[in-house]
C-alpha angles and dihedrals in degrees: 000000000000091000093050094048095044097045095047092041092052091046088056094046099046109018107027096127098046091041092050089049091050089053091045093237138120116264090240089062094050100080095053089046093051092047090052089053091049093052098042099040095029094057091047090049092049092051091047091048091051089055101037102040098059091045093052093042092052092050092049093048091050091049092049093049091052092052092046092055 
């Protein structure tokens, strides 16, 4: 979620005009479009992270405990 918010936020702060031109949209439409991306993709990323992170962490902890023994 942090990556999504920071990348899209920095795009808006520093590259809003070129990015809007690349998307063939008016600059005034860019912020709502970026916010829609943050909410749709950001929520999906957060759900995936909640599922994937514990699974990976558990596997790593098991692997580390086997090598420490």
